[in-house]
């Protein structure tokens, strides 16, 4: 298979107590073959973006972080290659034609405030949101005395999961190097 990646990370200090960081990832793959699986990937493309802003040493908190992200993946595959036909000879016997496509994205944010005391104790509280949207189509046809159907779809219908939450985490140094971390998230 062919795989191409691009990764970009940029960051700067805006002041002695604030910074910003941007990350971008692009992945592009073609010709991915999966032995023993019904479909191979003809192409896959992923783009991911992340932006983080950090404040430190504020009157109201030792550290404040605001982060947002967006990721999008799409792929298209099929079961029509000659190597796939060698693995599954029944495909030729029933004149099987199959293709699949996926569209998936996730986005969200995280806001957190932290109070700490020199690697001895820290308390972090915050809120976040995760939004996941996805869809998969698997369209197949076959024609033979044993099987006959046209453009049948076995999909995962377009769906969305929206998950807002609040979280808390406490870290305490028990005995060097032992530390206890306790936390939870409600959504």
PDB file of C-alpha atoms in Angstrom:
ATOM      1  CA  UNK A   1       0.000   0.000   0.000  1.00  0.00           C
ATOM      2  CA  UNK A   2       0.995   3.637  -0.297  1.00  0.00           C
ATOM      3  CA  UNK A   3       0.921   5.952   2.707  1.00  0.00           C
ATOM      4  CA  UNK A   4       1.627   9.663   2.800  1.00  0.00           C
ATOM      5  CA  UNK A   5       1.655  11.759   5.972  1.00  0.00           C
ATOM      6  CA  UNK A   6       2.052  15.402   6.785  1.00  0.00           C
ATOM      7  CA  UNK A   7       2.324  16.678  10.354  1.00  0.00           C
ATOM      8  CA  UNK A   8       2.578  20.358  11.313  1.00  0.00           C
ATOM      9  CA  UNK A   9       3.012  21.764  14.823  1.00  0.00           C
ATOM     10  CA  UNK A  10       3.277  25.504  15.472  1.00  0.00           C
ATOM     11  CA  UNK A  11       3.368  27.200  18.825  1.00  0.00           C
ATOM     12  CA  UNK A  12       4.429  30.433  20.437  1.00  0.00           C
ATOM     13  CA  UNK A  13       4.471  32.265  23.744  1.00  0.00           C
ATOM     14  CA  UNK A  14       2.117  35.232  23.542  1.00  0.00           C
ATOM     15  CA  UNK A  15       3.340  36.579  26.893  1.00  0.00           C
ATOM     16  CA  UNK A  16       5.317  35.202  29.854  1.00  0.00           C
ATOM     17  CA  UNK A  17       2.060  33.630  31.105  1.00  0.00           C
ATOM     18  CA  UNK A  18       0.283  32.588  27.903  1.00  0.00           C
ATOM     19  CA  UNK A  19       0.943  30.368  24.914  1.00  0.00           C
ATOM     20  CA  UNK A  20      -0.859  28.973  21.897  1.00  0.00           C
ATOM     21  CA  UNK A  21      -0.227  25.783  19.913  1.00  0.00           C
ATOM     22  CA  UNK A  22      -1.688  24.545  16.625  1.00  0.00           C
ATOM     23  CA  UNK A  23      -1.342  20.980  15.284  1.00  0.00           C
ATOM     24  CA  UNK A  24      -2.388  19.613  11.903  1.00  0.00           C
ATOM     25  CA  UNK A  25      -2.151  16.013  10.682  1.00  0.00           C
ATOM     26  CA  UNK A  26      -2.937  14.756   7.182  1.00  0.00           C
ATOM     27  CA  UNK A  27      -2.887  11.052   6.287  1.00  0.00           C
ATOM     28  CA  UNK A  28      -3.531   9.750   2.780  1.00  0.00           C
ATOM     29  CA  UNK A  29      -3.430   6.003   1.991  1.00  0.00           C
ATOM     30  CA  UNK A  30      -4.171   4.085  -1.195  1.00  0.00           C
ATOM     31  CA  UNK A  31      -4.149   0.442  -2.206  1.00  0.00           C
ATOM     32  CA  UNK A  32      -4.484  -1.039   1.291  1.00  0.00           C
ATOM     33  CA  UNK A  33      -5.154  -4.796   1.136  1.00  0.00           C
ATOM     34  CA  UNK A  34      -6.538  -6.698   4.139  1.00  0.00           C
ATOM     35  CA  UNK A  35      -5.903 -10.474   3.991  1.00  0.00           C
ATOM     36  CA  UNK A  36      -8.955 -12.472   5.005  1.00  0.00           C
ATOM     37  CA  UNK A  37     -11.277  -9.450   5.029  1.00  0.00           C
ATOM     38  CA  UNK A  38     -14.114  -8.895   2.566  1.00  0.00           C
ATOM     39  CA  UNK A  39     -13.071  -5.386   1.492  1.00  0.00           C
ATOM     40  CA  UNK A  40      -9.808  -3.574   0.769  1.00  0.00           C
ATOM     41  CA  UNK A  41      -9.349   0.195   0.987  1.00  0.00           C
ATOM     42  CA  UNK A  42      -8.965   1.955  -2.340  1.00  0.00           C
ATOM     43  CA  UNK A  43      -8.254   5.278  -0.633  1.00  0.00           C
ATOM     44  CA  UNK A  44      -8.392   6.739   2.870  1.00  0.00           C
ATOM     45  CA  UNK A  45      -7.947  10.388   3.826  1.00  0.00           C
ATOM     46  CA  UNK A  46      -7.776  11.866   7.334  1.00  0.00           C
ATOM     47  CA  UNK A  47      -7.319  15.478   8.402  1.00  0.00           C
ATOM     48  CA  UNK A  48      -6.993  16.426  12.064  1.00  0.00           C
ATOM     49  CA  UNK A  49      -6.753  19.897  13.605  1.00  0.00           C
ATOM     50  CA  UNK A  50      -6.061  20.854  17.225  1.00  0.00           C
ATOM     51  CA  UNK A  51      -5.719  24.320  18.788  1.00  0.00           C
ATOM     52  CA  UNK A  52      -4.708  24.843  22.435  1.00  0.00           C
ATOM     53  CA  UNK A  53      -4.444  28.068  24.438  1.00  0.00           C
ATOM     54  CA  UNK A  54      -2.771  28.006  27.873  1.00  0.00           C
ATOM     55  CA  UNK A  55      -2.609  30.581  30.678  1.00  0.00           C
ATOM     56  CA  UNK A  56      -0.397  30.079  33.752  1.00  0.00           C
ATOM     57  CA  UNK A  57       0.049  31.863  37.089  1.00  0.00           C
ATOM     58  CA  UNK A  58      -3.312  33.604  37.083  1.00  0.00           C
ATOM     59  CA  UNK A  59      -5.055  35.061  40.170  1.00  0.00           C
ATOM     60  CA  UNK A  60      -7.944  32.591  39.830  1.00  0.00           C
ATOM     61  CA  UNK A  61      -5.955  29.439  38.866  1.00  0.00           C
ATOM     62  CA  UNK A  62      -2.406  28.189  38.467  1.00  0.00           C
ATOM     63  CA  UNK A  63      -3.127  26.904  34.958  1.00  0.00           C
ATOM     64  CA  UNK A  64      -6.011  27.327  32.504  1.00  0.00           C
ATOM     65  CA  UNK A  65      -6.225  25.398  29.221  1.00  0.00           C
ATOM     66  CA  UNK A  66      -8.752  25.772  26.406  1.00  0.00           C
ATOM     67  CA  UNK A  67      -8.481  23.229  23.596  1.00  0.00           C
ATOM     68  CA  UNK A  68     -10.566  22.580  20.490  1.00  0.00           C
ATOM     69  CA  UNK A  69     -10.222  19.911  17.814  1.00  0.00           C
ATOM     70  CA  UNK A  70     -11.748  18.613  14.598  1.00  0.00           C
ATOM     71  CA  UNK A  71     -10.960  15.342  12.761  1.00  0.00           C
ATOM     72  CA  UNK A  72     -12.441  14.102   9.503  1.00  0.00           C
ATOM     73  CA  UNK A  73     -11.885  10.716   7.844  1.00  0.00           C
ATOM     74  CA  UNK A  74     -13.304   9.372   4.634  1.00  0.00           C
ATOM     75  CA  UNK A  75     -12.528   6.137   2.855  1.00  0.00           C
ATOM     76  CA  UNK A  76     -13.665   4.118  -0.083  1.00  0.00           C
ATOM     77  CA  UNK A  77     -13.027   0.444  -0.644  1.00  0.00           C
ATOM     78  CA  UNK A  78     -14.119  -2.545  -2.655  1.00  0.00           C
ATOM     79  CA  UNK A  79     -13.936  -6.330  -2.997  1.00  0.00           C
ATOM     80  CA  UNK A  80     -13.105  -6.363  -6.684  1.00  0.00           C
ATOM     81  CA  UNK A  81      -9.304  -6.769  -6.928  1.00  0.00           C
ATOM     82  CA  UNK A  82      -7.742  -9.913  -8.362  1.00  0.00           C
ATOM     83  CA  UNK A  83      -5.930 -10.598  -5.058  1.00  0.00           C
ATOM     84  CA  UNK A  84      -9.269 -10.409  -3.191  1.00  0.00           C
ATOM     85  CA  UNK A  85     -10.763 -12.854  -5.730  1.00  0.00           C
ATOM     86  CA  UNK A  86      -7.928 -15.314  -5.030  1.00  0.00           C
ATOM     87  CA  UNK A  87      -8.731 -15.182  -1.308  1.00  0.00           C
ATOM     88  CA  UNK A  88     -12.481 -15.564  -1.885  1.00  0.00           C
ATOM     89  CA  UNK A  89     -13.078 -17.644  -5.065  1.00  0.00           C
ATOM     90  CA  UNK A  90     -16.806 -17.635  -4.314  1.00  0.00           C
ATOM     91  CA  UNK A  91     -16.859 -13.964  -5.399  1.00  0.00           C
ATOM     92  CA  UNK A  92     -16.259 -15.021  -9.007  1.00  0.00           C
ATOM     93  CA  UNK A  93     -18.715 -17.945  -8.735  1.00  0.00           C
ATOM     94  CA  UNK A  94     -21.572 -15.607  -7.812  1.00  0.00           C
ATOM     95  CA  UNK A  95     -20.377 -12.554  -9.830  1.00  0.00           C
ATOM     96  CA  UNK A  96     -20.024 -10.587  -6.616  1.00  0.00           C
ATOM     97  CA  UNK A  97     -19.389  -6.836  -6.808  1.00  0.00           C
ATOM     98  CA  UNK A  98     -18.938  -4.891  -3.589  1.00  0.00           C
ATOM     99  CA  UNK A  99     -17.937  -1.422  -2.513  1.00  0.00           C
ATOM    100  CA  UNK A 100     -17.883   0.442   0.776  1.00  0.00           C
ATOM    101  CA  UNK A 101     -17.512   4.038   1.865  1.00  0.00           C
ATOM    102  CA  UNK A 102     -17.118   5.706   5.251  1.00  0.00           C
ATOM    103  CA  UNK A 103     -17.542   9.316   6.328  1.00  0.00           C
ATOM    104  CA  UNK A 104     -16.590  10.030   9.942  1.00  0.00           C
ATOM    105  CA  UNK A 105     -15.807  13.157  11.917  1.00  0.00           C
ATOM    106  CA  UNK A 106     -15.251  14.146  15.512  1.00  0.00           C
ATOM    107  CA  UNK A 107     -15.037  17.584  17.066  1.00  0.00           C
ATOM    108  CA  UNK A 108     -14.934  18.936  20.540  1.00  0.00           C
ATOM    109  CA  UNK A 109     -13.451  21.173  23.159  1.00  0.00           C
ATOM    110  CA  UNK A 110     -11.949  20.916  26.631  1.00  0.00           C
ATOM    111  CA  UNK A 111     -11.748  23.724  29.201  1.00  0.00           C
ATOM    112  CA  UNK A 112      -9.879  23.064  32.438  1.00  0.00           C
ATOM    113  CA  UNK A 113      -8.493  24.955  35.410  1.00  0.00           C
ATOM    114  CA  UNK A 114      -5.754  23.589  37.641  1.00  0.00           C
ATOM    115  CA  UNK A 115      -4.473  24.444  41.088  1.00  0.00           C
ATOM    116  CA  UNK A 116      -1.155  22.830  42.048  1.00  0.00           C
ATOM    117  CA  UNK A 117       1.510  22.812  44.714  1.00  0.00           C
ATOM    118  CA  UNK A 118       5.009  21.798  43.499  1.00  0.00           C
ATOM    119  CA  UNK A 119       4.400  18.187  42.373  1.00  0.00           C
ATOM    120  CA  UNK A 120       2.827  17.447  45.763  1.00  0.00           C
ATOM    121  CA  UNK A 121      -0.829  18.143  45.018  1.00  0.00           C
ATOM    122  CA  UNK A 122      -2.992  19.218  42.099  1.00  0.00           C
ATOM    123  CA  UNK A 123      -6.696  19.666  41.523  1.00  0.00           C
ATOM    124  CA  UNK A 124      -8.133  20.004  38.004  1.00  0.00           C
ATOM    125  CA  UNK A 125     -11.761  20.782  37.159  1.00  0.00           C
ATOM    126  CA  UNK A 126     -13.292  21.399  33.784  1.00  0.00           C
ATOM    127  CA  UNK A 127     -15.876  20.822  31.131  1.00  0.00           C
ATOM    128  CA  UNK A 128     -15.708  19.210  27.698  1.00  0.00           C
ATOM    129  CA  UNK A 129     -17.803  18.293  24.702  1.00  0.00           C
ATOM    130  CA  UNK A 130     -17.346  15.460  22.198  1.00  0.00           C
ATOM    131  CA  UNK A 131     -19.318  15.356  18.951  1.00  0.00           C
ATOM    132  CA  UNK A 132     -18.949  12.234  16.761  1.00  0.00           C
ATOM    133  CA  UNK A 133     -20.717  11.835  13.402  1.00  0.00           C
ATOM    134  CA  UNK A 134     -20.347   8.804  11.157  1.00  0.00           C
ATOM    135  CA  UNK A 135     -21.853   6.820   8.317  1.00  0.00           C
ATOM    136  CA  UNK A 136     -20.872   3.610   6.510  1.00  0.00           C
ATOM    137  CA  UNK A 137     -22.338   2.162   3.322  1.00  0.00           C
ATOM    138  CA  UNK A 138     -21.581  -1.348   2.097  1.00  0.00           C
ATOM    139  CA  UNK A 139     -23.217  -1.876  -1.278  1.00  0.00           C
ATOM    140  CA  UNK A 140     -23.083  -5.303  -2.929  1.00  0.00           C
ATOM    141  CA  UNK A 141     -24.550  -7.129  -5.909  1.00  0.00           C
ATOM    142  CA  UNK A 142     -24.398 -10.750  -7.032  1.00  0.00           C
ATOM    143  CA  UNK A 143     -25.954 -12.811  -9.795  1.00  0.00           C
ATOM    144  CA  UNK A 144     -25.853 -16.575 -10.051  1.00  0.00           C
ATOM    145  CA  UNK A 145     -28.193 -19.541  -9.566  1.00  0.00           C
ATOM    146  CA  UNK A 146     -27.078 -19.607  -5.895  1.00  0.00           C
ATOM    147  CA  UNK A 147     -27.383 -15.889  -5.135  1.00  0.00           C
ATOM    148  CA  UNK A 148     -29.086 -12.934  -6.750  1.00  0.00           C
ATOM    149  CA  UNK A 149     -29.354  -9.358  -5.459  1.00  0.00           C
ATOM    150  CA  UNK A 150     -28.629  -5.869  -6.751  1.00  0.00           C
ATOM    151  CA  UNK A 151     -27.187  -2.878  -4.872  1.00  0.00           C
ATOM    152  CA  UNK A 152     -28.036  -4.197  -1.421  1.00  0.00           C
ATOM    153  CA  UNK A 153     -26.770  -1.869   1.302  1.00  0.00           C
ATOM    154  CA  UNK A 154     -25.685  -3.125   4.726  1.00  0.00           C
ATOM    155  CA  UNK A 155     -25.125   0.301   6.259  1.00  0.00           C
ATOM    156  CA  UNK A 156     -24.341   1.868   9.555  1.00  0.00           C
ATOM    157  CA  UNK A 157     -26.820   4.732   9.136  1.00  0.00           C
ATOM    158  CA  UNK A 158     -25.699   8.325   9.571  1.00  0.00           C
ATOM    159  CA  UNK A 159     -25.482   8.850  13.304  1.00  0.00           C
ATOM    160  CA  UNK A 160     -24.360  11.488  15.757  1.00  0.00           C
ATOM    161  CA  UNK A 161     -23.283  11.310  19.362  1.00  0.00           C
ATOM    162  CA  UNK A 162     -23.130  14.574  21.301  1.00  0.00           C
ATOM    163  CA  UNK A 163     -21.538  14.128  24.734  1.00  0.00           C
ATOM    164  CA  UNK A 164     -21.067  17.160  27.015  1.00  0.00           C
ATOM    165  CA  UNK A 165     -19.488  16.582  30.402  1.00  0.00           C
ATOM    166  CA  UNK A 166     -17.817  17.941  33.508  1.00  0.00           C
ATOM    167  CA  UNK A 167     -14.761  16.370  35.110  1.00  0.00           C
ATOM    168  CA  UNK A 168     -12.539  16.581  38.172  1.00  0.00           C
ATOM    169  CA  UNK A 169      -9.135  15.053  38.905  1.00  0.00           C
ATOM    170  CA  UNK A 170      -6.993  15.165  42.035  1.00  0.00           C
ATOM    171  CA  UNK A 171      -3.354  14.061  42.255  1.00  0.00           C
ATOM    172  CA  UNK A 172      -1.520  13.682  45.558  1.00  0.00           C
ATOM    173  CA  UNK A 173       2.081  12.706  46.222  1.00  0.00           C
ATOM    174  CA  UNK A 174       2.005   9.876  48.787  1.00  0.00           C
ATOM    175  CA  UNK A 175       5.647   8.963  48.998  1.00  0.00           C
ATOM    176  CA  UNK A 176       8.290   9.691  46.379  1.00  0.00           C
ATOM    177  CA  UNK A 177       7.862   8.320  43.647  1.00  0.00           C
ATOM    178  CA  UNK A 178       4.317   7.106  44.503  1.00  0.00           C
ATOM    179  CA  UNK A 179       1.350   9.246  43.567  1.00  0.00           C
ATOM    180  CA  UNK A 180      -2.409   8.746  43.850  1.00  0.00           C
ATOM    181  CA  UNK A 181      -4.728  10.076  41.140  1.00  0.00           C
ATOM    182  CA  UNK A 182      -8.519  10.093  41.606  1.00  0.00           C
ATOM    183  CA  UNK A 183     -11.012  11.575  39.187  1.00  0.00           C
ATOM    184  CA  UNK A 184     -14.328  11.308  37.477  1.00  0.00           C
ATOM    185  CA  UNK A 185     -16.397  12.580  34.579  1.00  0.00           C
ATOM    186  CA  UNK A 186     -20.142  13.118  34.524  1.00  0.00           C
ATOM    187  CA  UNK A 187     -22.025  13.393  31.254  1.00  0.00           C
TER     188      UNK A 187
END
